[in-house]
Short mmCIF file of C-alpha atoms in Angstrom, two decimals:
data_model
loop_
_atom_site.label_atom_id
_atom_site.label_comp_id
_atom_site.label_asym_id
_atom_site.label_seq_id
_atom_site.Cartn_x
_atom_site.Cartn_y
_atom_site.Cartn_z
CA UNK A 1 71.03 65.69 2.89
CA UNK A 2 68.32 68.27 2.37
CA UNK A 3 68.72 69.88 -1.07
CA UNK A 4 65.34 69.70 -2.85
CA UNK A 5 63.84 72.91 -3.57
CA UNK A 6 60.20 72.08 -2.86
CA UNK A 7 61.42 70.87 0.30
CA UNK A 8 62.88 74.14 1.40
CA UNK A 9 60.24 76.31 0.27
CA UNK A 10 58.10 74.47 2.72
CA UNK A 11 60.50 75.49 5.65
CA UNK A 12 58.95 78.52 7.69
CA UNK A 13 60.91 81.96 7.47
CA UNK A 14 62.86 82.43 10.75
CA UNK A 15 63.92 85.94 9.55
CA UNK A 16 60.42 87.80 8.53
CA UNK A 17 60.31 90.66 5.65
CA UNK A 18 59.83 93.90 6.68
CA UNK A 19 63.24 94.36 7.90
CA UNK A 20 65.48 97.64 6.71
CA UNK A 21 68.19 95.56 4.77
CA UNK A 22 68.76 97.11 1.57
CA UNK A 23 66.91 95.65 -1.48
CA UNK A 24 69.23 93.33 -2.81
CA UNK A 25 71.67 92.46 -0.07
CA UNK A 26 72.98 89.65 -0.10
CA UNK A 27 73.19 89.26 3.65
CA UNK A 28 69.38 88.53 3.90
CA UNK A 29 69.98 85.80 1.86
CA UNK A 30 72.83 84.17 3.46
CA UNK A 31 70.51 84.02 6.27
CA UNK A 32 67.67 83.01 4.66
CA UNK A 33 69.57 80.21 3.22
CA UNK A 34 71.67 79.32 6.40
CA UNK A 35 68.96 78.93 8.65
CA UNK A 36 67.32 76.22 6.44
CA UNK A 37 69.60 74.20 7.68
CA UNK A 38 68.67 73.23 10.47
CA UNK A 39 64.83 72.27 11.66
CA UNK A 40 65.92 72.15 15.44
CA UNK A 41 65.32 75.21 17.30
CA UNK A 42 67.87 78.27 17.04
CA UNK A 43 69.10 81.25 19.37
CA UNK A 44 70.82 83.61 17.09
CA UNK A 45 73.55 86.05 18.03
CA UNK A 46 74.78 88.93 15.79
CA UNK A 47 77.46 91.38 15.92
CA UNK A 48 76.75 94.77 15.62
CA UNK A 49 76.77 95.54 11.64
CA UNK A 50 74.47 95.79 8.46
CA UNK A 51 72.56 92.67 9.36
CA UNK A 52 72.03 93.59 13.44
CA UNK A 53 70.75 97.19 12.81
CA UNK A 54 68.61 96.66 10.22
CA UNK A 55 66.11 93.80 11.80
CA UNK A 56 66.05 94.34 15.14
CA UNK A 57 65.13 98.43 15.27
CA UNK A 58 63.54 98.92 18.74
CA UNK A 59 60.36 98.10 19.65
CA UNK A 60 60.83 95.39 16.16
CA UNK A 61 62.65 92.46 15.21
CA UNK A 62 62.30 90.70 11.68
CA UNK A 63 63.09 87.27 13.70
CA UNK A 64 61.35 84.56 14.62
CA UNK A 65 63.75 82.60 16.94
CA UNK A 66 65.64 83.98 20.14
CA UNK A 67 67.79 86.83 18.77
CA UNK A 68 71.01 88.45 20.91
CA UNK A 69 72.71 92.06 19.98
CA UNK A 70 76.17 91.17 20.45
CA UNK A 71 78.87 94.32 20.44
CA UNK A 72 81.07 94.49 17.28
CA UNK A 73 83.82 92.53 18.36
CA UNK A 74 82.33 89.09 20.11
CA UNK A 75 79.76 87.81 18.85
CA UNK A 76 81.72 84.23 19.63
CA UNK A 77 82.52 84.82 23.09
CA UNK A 78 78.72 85.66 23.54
CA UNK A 79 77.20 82.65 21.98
CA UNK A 80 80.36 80.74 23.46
CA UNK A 81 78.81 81.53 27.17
CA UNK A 82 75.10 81.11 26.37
CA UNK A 83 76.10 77.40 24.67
CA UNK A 84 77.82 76.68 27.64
CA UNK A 85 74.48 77.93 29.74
CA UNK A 86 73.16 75.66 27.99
CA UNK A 87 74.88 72.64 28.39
CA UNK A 88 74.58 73.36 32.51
CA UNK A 89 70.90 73.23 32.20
CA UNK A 90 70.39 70.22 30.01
CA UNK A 91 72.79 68.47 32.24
CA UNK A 92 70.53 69.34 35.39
CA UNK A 93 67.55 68.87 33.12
CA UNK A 94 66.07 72.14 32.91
CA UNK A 95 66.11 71.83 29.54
CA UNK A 96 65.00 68.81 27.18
CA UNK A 97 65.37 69.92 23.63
CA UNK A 98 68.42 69.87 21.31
CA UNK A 99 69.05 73.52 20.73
CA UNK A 100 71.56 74.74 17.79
CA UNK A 101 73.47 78.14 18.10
CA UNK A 102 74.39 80.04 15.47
CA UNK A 103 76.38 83.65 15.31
CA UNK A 104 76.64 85.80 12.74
CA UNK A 105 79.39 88.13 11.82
CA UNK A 106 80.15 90.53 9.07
CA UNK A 107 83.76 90.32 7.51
CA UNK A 108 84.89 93.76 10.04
CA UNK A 109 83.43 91.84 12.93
CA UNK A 110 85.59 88.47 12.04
CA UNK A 111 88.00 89.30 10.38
CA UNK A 112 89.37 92.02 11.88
CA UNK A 113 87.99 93.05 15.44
CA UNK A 114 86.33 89.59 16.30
CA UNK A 115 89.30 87.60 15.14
CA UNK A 116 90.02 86.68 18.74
CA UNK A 117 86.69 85.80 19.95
CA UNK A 118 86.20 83.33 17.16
CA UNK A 119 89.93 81.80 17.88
CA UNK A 120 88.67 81.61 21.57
CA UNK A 121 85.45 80.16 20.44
CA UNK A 122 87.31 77.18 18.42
CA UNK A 123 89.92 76.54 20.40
CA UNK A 124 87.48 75.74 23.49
CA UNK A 125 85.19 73.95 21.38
CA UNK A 126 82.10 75.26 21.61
CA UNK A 127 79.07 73.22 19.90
CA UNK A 128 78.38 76.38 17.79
CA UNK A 129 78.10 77.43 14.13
CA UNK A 130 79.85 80.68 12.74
CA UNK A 131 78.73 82.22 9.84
CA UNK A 132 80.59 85.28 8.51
CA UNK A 133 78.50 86.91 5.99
CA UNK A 134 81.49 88.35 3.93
CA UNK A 135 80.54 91.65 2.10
CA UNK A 136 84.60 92.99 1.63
CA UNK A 137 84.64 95.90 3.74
CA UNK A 138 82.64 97.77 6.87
CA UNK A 139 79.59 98.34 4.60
CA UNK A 140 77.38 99.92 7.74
CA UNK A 141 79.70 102.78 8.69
CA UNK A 142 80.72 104.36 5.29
CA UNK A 143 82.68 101.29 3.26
CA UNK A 144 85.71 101.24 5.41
CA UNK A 145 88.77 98.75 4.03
CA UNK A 146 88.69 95.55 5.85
CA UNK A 147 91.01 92.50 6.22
CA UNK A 148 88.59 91.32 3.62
CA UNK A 149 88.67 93.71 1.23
CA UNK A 150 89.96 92.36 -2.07
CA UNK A 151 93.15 93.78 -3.53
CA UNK A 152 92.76 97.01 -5.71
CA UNK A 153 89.30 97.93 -4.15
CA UNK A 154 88.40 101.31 -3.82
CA UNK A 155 87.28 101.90 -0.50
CA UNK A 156 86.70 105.25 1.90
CA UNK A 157 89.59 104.35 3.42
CA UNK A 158 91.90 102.77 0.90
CA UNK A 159 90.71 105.61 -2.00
CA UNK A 160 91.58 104.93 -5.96
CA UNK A 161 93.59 108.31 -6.63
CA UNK A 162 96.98 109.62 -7.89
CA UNK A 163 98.73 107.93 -4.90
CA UNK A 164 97.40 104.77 -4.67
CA UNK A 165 95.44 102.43 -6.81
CA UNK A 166 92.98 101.06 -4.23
CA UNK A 167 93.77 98.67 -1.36
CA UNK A 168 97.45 97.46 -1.72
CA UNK A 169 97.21 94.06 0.54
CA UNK A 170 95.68 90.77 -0.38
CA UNK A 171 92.46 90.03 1.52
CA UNK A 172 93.30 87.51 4.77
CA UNK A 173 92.58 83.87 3.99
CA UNK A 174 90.58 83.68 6.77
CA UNK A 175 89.04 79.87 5.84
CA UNK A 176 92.82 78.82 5.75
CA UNK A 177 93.03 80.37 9.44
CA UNK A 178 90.13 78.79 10.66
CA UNK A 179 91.18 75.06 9.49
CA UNK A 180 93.86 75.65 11.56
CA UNK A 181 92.28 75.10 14.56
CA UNK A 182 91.68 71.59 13.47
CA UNK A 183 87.85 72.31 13.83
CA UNK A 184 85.45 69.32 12.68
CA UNK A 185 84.03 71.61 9.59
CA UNK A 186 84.89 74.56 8.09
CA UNK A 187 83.51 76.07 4.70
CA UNK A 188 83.68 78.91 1.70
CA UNK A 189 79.80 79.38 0.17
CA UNK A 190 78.34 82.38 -1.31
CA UNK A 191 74.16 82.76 -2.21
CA UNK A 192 74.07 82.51 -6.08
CA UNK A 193 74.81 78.27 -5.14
CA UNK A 194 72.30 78.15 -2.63
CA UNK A 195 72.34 74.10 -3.13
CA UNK A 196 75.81 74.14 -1.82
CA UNK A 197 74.76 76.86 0.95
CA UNK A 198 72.26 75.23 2.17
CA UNK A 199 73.66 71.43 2.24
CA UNK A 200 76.75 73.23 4.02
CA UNK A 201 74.59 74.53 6.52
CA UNK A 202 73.52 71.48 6.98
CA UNK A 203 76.26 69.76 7.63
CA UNK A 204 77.46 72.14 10.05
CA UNK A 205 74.63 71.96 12.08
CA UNK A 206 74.71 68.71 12.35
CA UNK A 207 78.26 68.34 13.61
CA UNK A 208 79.07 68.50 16.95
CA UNK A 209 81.92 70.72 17.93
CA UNK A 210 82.45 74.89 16.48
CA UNK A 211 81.44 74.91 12.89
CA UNK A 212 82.44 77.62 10.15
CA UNK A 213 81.32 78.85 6.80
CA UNK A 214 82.38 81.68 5.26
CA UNK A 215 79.69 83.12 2.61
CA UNK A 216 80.37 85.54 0.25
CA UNK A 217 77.52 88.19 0.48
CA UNK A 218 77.38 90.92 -2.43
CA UNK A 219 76.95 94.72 -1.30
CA UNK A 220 75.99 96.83 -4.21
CA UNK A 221 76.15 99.75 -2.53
CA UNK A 222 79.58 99.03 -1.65
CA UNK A 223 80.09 97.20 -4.69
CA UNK A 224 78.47 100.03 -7.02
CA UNK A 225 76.73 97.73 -8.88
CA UNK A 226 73.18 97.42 -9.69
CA UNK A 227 71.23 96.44 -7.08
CA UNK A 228 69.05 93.46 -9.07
CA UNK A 229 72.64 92.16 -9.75
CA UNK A 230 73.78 90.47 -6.93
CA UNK A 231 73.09 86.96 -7.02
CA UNK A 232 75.18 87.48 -10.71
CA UNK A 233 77.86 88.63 -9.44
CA UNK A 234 77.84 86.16 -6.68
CA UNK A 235 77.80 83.61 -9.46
CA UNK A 236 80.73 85.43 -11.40
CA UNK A 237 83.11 85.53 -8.44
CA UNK A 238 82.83 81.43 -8.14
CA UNK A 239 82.83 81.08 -12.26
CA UNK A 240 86.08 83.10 -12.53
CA UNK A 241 87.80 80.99 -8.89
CA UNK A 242 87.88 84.27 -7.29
CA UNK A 243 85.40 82.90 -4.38
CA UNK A 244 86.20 78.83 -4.07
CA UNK A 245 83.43 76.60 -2.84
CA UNK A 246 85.44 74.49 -0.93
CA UNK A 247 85.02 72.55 2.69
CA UNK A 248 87.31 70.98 5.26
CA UNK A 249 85.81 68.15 6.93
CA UNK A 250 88.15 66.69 9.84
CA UNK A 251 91.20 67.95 7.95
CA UNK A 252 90.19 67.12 4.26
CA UNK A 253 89.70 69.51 2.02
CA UNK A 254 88.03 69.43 -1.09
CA UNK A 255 85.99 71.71 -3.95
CA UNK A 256 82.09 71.36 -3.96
CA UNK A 257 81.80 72.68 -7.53
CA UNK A 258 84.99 73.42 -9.64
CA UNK A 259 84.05 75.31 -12.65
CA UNK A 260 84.86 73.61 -16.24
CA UNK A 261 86.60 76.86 -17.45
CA UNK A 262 87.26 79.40 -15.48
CA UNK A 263 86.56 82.64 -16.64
CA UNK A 264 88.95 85.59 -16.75
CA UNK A 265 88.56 87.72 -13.20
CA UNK A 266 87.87 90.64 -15.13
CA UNK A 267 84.65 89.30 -16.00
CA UNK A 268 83.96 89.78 -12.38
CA UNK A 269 85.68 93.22 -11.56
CA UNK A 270 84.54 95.08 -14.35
CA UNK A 271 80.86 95.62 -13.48
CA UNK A 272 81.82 96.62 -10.04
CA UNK A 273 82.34 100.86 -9.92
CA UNK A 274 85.01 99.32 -7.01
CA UNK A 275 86.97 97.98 -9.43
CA UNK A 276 86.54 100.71 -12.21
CA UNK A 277 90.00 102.55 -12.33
CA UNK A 278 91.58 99.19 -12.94
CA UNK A 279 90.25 98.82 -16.58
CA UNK A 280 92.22 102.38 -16.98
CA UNK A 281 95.46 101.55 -19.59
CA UNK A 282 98.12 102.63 -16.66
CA UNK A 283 96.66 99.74 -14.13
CA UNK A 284 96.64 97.10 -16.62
CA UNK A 285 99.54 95.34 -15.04
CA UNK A 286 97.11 95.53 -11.52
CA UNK A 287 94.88 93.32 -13.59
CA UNK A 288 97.05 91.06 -14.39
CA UNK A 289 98.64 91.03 -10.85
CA UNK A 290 95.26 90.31 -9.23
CA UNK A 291 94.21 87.23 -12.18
CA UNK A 292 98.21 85.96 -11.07
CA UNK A 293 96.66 86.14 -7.49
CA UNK A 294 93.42 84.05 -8.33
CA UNK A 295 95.74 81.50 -9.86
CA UNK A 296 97.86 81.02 -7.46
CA UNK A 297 95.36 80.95 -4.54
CA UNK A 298 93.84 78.05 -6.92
CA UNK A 299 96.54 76.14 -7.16
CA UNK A 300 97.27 76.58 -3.64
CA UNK A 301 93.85 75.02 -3.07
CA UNK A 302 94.15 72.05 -5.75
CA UNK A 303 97.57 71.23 -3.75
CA UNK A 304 95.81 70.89 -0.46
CA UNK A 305 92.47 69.14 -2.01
CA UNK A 306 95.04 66.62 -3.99
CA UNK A 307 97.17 65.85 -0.75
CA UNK A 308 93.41 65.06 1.09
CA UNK A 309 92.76 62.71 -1.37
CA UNK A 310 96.25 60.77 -1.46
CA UNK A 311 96.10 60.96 2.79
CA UNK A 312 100.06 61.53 1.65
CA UNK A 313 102.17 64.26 3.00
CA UNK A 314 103.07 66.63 -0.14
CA UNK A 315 106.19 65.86 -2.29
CA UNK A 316 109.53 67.80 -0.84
#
């Protein structure tokens, strides 16, 4: 595996500077970090979203490899038919090289509205990677709630008020969903471990079947955090197990850094203006109610990794 620094730094940019991503998204680097994974050549889809919009404004585009505008809801099924394209030429021998594909979706786009083309995309087994740069909520049109969006967020559409005290669902588990479709590898990776990133990347490239990773992207602006914070708060949401780094190969699941001591979750929602009327005496109990969450979605995740291990089926 790939994971020495000098060695990436030596790896050409496929998506240039001079794009209109915000300074200190966290997107860009996702991408930047994804797409050293792989030293094959790359066509690149993207649904419509922060990341589409900002680096590929007509006549311009920030990348360097083939690049396709996919509507908000399929990036998958696109890069499903051009993969399969693909494969029809090679077979005839139109084509000679070994080409990866690689779409990109924000949470909105899989999550929600794209939930279907992914499903379609697994199911059928397309020899594609799917990379869902996970910012919590639809960050380009206004900070909308998504089916990401963390419990207690205040959002445009799920407002903190006299009513309601942000979002009042759990975000989906949408790595849980996607094991489910007994895919060959599926992942949870966020920028601030870019080690781990990358060597996932990696590793899904190099498989052959529909690959997923699910990276945790920072928005400030959606966030409210300073902008020169993000790879921190990245950092804090694995340190307190609110964002696992975890991966399912062939069924097996297992952590690919466990902190020693995992810090309390407020450590991670209280620089976040999101977050802010939580630390208010009256929500103190949503505090607790969202650590009880973390906990329990941990040891839901120790079960799983401890029953890959074993190769036993769980004690009844």
């Amino acid at each position: 595996m790939m994971v020495n620094i000098k060695e990436l730094s030596q790896i050409p940019e496929r998506l240039t500077g001079g794009h209109r991503l915000c300074g200190g998204c966290g997107a860009t680097i996702a991408v930047r970090q994804i797409l050293m994974g792989t030293k094959n050549p790359v066509v690149v889809g993207s649904a419509t979203g922060c990341l589409e919009v900002s680096t590929t404004i007509y006549p311009y585009s920030a990348w360097k490899v083939p690049f396709i505008h996919n509507a908000f809801e399929n990036s998958a099924s696109n890069m499903s038919g051009v993969e399969t394209a693909y494969k029809a030429m090679k077979k005839k021998g139109k084509i000679k090289e070994d080409i990866k594909f690689l779409a990109f979706g924000g949470d909105g786009g899989t999550y929600d509205i794209g939930l279907q083309a992914l499903s379609g995309m697994l199911e059928r087994g397309h020899n594609i990677l799917y990379v869902c740069y996970n910012n919590e909520a639809y960050m380009n049109t206004s900070v909308q709630r998504s089916g990401a969006t963390p419990y207690g967020a205040d959002t445009t559409t799920s407002p903190a008020g006299k009513i309601k005290a942000g979002k009042d669902r759990i975000r989906k588990d949408l790595t849980s969903i996607v094991a489910a479709h007994h895919v060959p590898y599926a992942a949870q990776a966020t920028i601030s471990n870019w080690k781990d990133l990358v060597t996932k990347a990696e590793k899904a490239f190099s498989t052959e079947g529909p690959t997923f990773i699910n990276v945790l992207a920072p928005c400030f602006r959606g966030w409210r955090y300073p902008a020169e914070k993000t790879v921190e708060m990245s950092k804090l949401a694995v340190e307190t197990g609110y964002w696992p780094l975890i991966e399912v190969e062939n069924g097996v699941w297992k952590f690919t850094y466990k902190p020693s001591v995992r810090k309390p979750i407020a450590d991670f929602l209280k620089p976040q203006r999101r977050f802010e009327h939580l630390f208010q005496d009256k929500n103190k109990h949503l505090l607790d109610k969202i650590q009880e969450q973390v906990d329990e979605h941990w040891a839901y995740l120790e079960r799983l990794t401890s029953v890959s291990c074993l190769g036993e089926a769980p004690a009844v």
